[in-house]
XYZ file of C-alpha atoms in Angstrom:
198
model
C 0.000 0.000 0.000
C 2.545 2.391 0.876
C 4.424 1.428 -2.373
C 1.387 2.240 -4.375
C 1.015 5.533 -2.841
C 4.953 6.472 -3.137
C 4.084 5.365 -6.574
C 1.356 8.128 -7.543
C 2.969 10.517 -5.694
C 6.019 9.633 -8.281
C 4.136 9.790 -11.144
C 2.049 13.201 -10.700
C 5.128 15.130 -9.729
C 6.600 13.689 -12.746
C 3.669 15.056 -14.939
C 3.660 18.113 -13.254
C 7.334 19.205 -13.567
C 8.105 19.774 -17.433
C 6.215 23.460 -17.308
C 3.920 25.018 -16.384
C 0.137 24.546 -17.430
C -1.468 27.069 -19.265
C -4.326 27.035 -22.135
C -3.288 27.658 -25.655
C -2.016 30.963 -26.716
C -5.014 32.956 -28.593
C -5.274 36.059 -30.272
C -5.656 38.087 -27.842
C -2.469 36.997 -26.809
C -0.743 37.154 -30.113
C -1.826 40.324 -30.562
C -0.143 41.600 -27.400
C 2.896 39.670 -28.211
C 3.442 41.629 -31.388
C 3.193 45.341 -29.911
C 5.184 44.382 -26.937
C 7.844 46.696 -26.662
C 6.178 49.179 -28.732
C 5.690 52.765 -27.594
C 2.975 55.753 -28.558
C 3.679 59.254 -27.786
C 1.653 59.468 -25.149
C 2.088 60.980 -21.685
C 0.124 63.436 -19.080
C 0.757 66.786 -20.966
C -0.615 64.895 -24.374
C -3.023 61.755 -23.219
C -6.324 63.641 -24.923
C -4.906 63.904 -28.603
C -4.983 60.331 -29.024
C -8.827 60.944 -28.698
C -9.351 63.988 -30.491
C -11.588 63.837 -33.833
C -12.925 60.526 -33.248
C -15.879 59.045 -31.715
C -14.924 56.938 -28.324
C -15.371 53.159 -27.504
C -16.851 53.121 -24.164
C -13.991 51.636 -22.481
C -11.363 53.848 -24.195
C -10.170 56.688 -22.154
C -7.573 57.927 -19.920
C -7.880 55.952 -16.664
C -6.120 55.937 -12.565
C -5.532 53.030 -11.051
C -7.132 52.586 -8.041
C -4.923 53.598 -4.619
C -1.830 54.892 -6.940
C -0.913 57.439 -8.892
C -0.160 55.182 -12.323
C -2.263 56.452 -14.950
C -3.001 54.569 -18.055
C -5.380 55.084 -21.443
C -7.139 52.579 -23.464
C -6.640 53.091 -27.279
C -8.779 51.567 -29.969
C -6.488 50.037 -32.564
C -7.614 51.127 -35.776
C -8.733 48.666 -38.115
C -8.268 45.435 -35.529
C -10.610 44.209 -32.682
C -8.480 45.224 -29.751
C -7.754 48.137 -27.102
C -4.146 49.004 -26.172
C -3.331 49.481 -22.574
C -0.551 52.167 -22.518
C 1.037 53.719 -19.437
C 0.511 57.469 -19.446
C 2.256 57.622 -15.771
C 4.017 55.334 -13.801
C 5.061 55.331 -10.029
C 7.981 53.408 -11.134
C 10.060 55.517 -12.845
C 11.984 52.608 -14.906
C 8.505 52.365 -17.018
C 8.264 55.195 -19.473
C 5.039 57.060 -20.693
C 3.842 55.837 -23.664
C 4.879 51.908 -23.190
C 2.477 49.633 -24.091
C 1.234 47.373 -20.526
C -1.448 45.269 -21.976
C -4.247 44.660 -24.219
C -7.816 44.094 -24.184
C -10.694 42.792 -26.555
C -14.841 42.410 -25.954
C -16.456 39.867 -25.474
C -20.109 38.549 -25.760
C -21.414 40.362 -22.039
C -22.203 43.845 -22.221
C -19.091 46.050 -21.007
C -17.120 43.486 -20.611
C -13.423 42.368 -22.183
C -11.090 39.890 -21.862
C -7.737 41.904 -20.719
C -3.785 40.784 -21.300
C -1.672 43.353 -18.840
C 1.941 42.908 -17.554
C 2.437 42.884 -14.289
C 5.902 42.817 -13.760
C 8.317 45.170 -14.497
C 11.907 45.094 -14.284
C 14.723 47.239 -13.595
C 15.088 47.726 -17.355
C 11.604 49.375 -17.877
C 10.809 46.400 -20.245
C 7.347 44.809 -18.665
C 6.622 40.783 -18.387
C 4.803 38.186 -17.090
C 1.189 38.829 -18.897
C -1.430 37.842 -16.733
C -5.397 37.468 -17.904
C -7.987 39.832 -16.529
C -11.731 40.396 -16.771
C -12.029 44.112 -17.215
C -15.852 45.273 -16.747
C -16.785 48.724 -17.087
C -18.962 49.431 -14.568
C -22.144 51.550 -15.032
C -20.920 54.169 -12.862
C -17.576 54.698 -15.445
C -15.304 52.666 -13.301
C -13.084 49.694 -14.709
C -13.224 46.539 -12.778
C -10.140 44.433 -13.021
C -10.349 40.771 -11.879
C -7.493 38.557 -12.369
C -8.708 35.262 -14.113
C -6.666 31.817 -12.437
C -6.711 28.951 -14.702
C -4.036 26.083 -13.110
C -4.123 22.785 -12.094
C -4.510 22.189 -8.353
C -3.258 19.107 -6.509
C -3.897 18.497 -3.360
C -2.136 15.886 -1.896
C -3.528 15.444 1.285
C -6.338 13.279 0.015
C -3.522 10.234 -0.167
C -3.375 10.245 3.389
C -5.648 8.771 5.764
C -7.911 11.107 7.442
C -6.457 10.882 11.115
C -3.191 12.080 9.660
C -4.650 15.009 7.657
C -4.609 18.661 8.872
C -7.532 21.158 8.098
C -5.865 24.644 7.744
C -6.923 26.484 5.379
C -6.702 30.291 4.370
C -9.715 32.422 4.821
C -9.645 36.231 2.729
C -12.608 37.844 2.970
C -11.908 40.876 0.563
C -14.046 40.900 -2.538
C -11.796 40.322 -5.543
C -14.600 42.983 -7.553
C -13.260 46.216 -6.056
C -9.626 46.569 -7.525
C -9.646 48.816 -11.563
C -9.600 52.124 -12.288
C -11.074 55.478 -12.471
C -11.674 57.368 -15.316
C -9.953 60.647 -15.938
C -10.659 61.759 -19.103
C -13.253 62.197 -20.612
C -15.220 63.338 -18.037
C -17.789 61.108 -16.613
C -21.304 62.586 -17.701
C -22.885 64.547 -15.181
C -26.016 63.121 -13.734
C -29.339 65.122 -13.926
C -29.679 66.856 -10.953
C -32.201 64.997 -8.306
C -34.974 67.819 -6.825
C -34.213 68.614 -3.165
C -36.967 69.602 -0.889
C -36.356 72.019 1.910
């Protein structure tokens, strides 16, 4: 018995260490792949004349990340199905205005895209490690980020027998809905104003 459990235990770290598991690249991904490294002339004196004499995608914009001071814009790339994501402002001074951090595409729910952003960046200023977001624009004109984890979980506890087993597990009670953005340009519509009695 033990020799059949030393045995699985072999033969799913085996499986497990060649690389890491990840779906297929797509498009989306391609896409981002090929204006990696790219840069636009874009940065906080000049972020509205990529907008100017064209009609806006509701998502596009110049945007703050929430709790910093990193400022990004979403740019409709013309004649293709995707956003760029390009930093307008960075807290980290090694990532220069106008590099491109991600890209995003719609998909079939209303206000909704599928989102490739970088989320590493190294001492170079060159940005890695793409990581897949659902980006939902809310209907008060906020972007909600919300990281997407697709991996293969093995828990190995389930090979022992249960009076050996130990039940920790971690508890995180924030809501994973509340990290994205704020827009900063255009200007959020103004709402009709609501009669107040006195």
């Amino acid at each position: 018995m033990r020799g059949c459990i030393a045995l699985i235990i072999a033969i799913m770290t085996a499986a497990l260490t060649p690389g890491e598991l990840h779906a297929a690249s797509d498009e989306l991904e391609g896409y981002l792949s090929s204006v990696a490294g790219s840069r636009m002339d874009v940065d906080v004196t000049n972020a509205d004349r990529c907008f100017s004499g064209k009609g806006f995608a509701p998502i596009e914009g110049v945007w703050r990340i929430s709790g910093s001071d990193g400022m990004f814009a979403v740019v409709a790339d013309p004649g293709s199905i995707f956003f760029r994501l390009v930093v307008v402002d960075s807290p980290d001074r090694n990532v220069l205005p106008g590099t491109v951090m991600g890209a995003c595409t719609a998909v079939g729910s209303n206000n909704s895209y599928d989102a490739r952003i970088y989320t590493s960046g190294a001492t170079t200023g060159i940005l890695s490690r793409p990581r897949r977001f659902t980006v939902t624009l809310s209907d008060e004109g906020r972007l909600i980020m919300v990281p997407v984890t697709d991996k293969l979980k093995v828990n190995l506890w389930r090979f022992l027998p249960y009076m050996f087993r130990v039940s920790v597990t971690r508890v995180n009670d924030r809501p994973n809905n509340i990290d994205g953005a704020v827009r900063v340009y255009p200007q959020q519509a103004v709402y009709p104003l609501t009669p107040r009695y006195l």
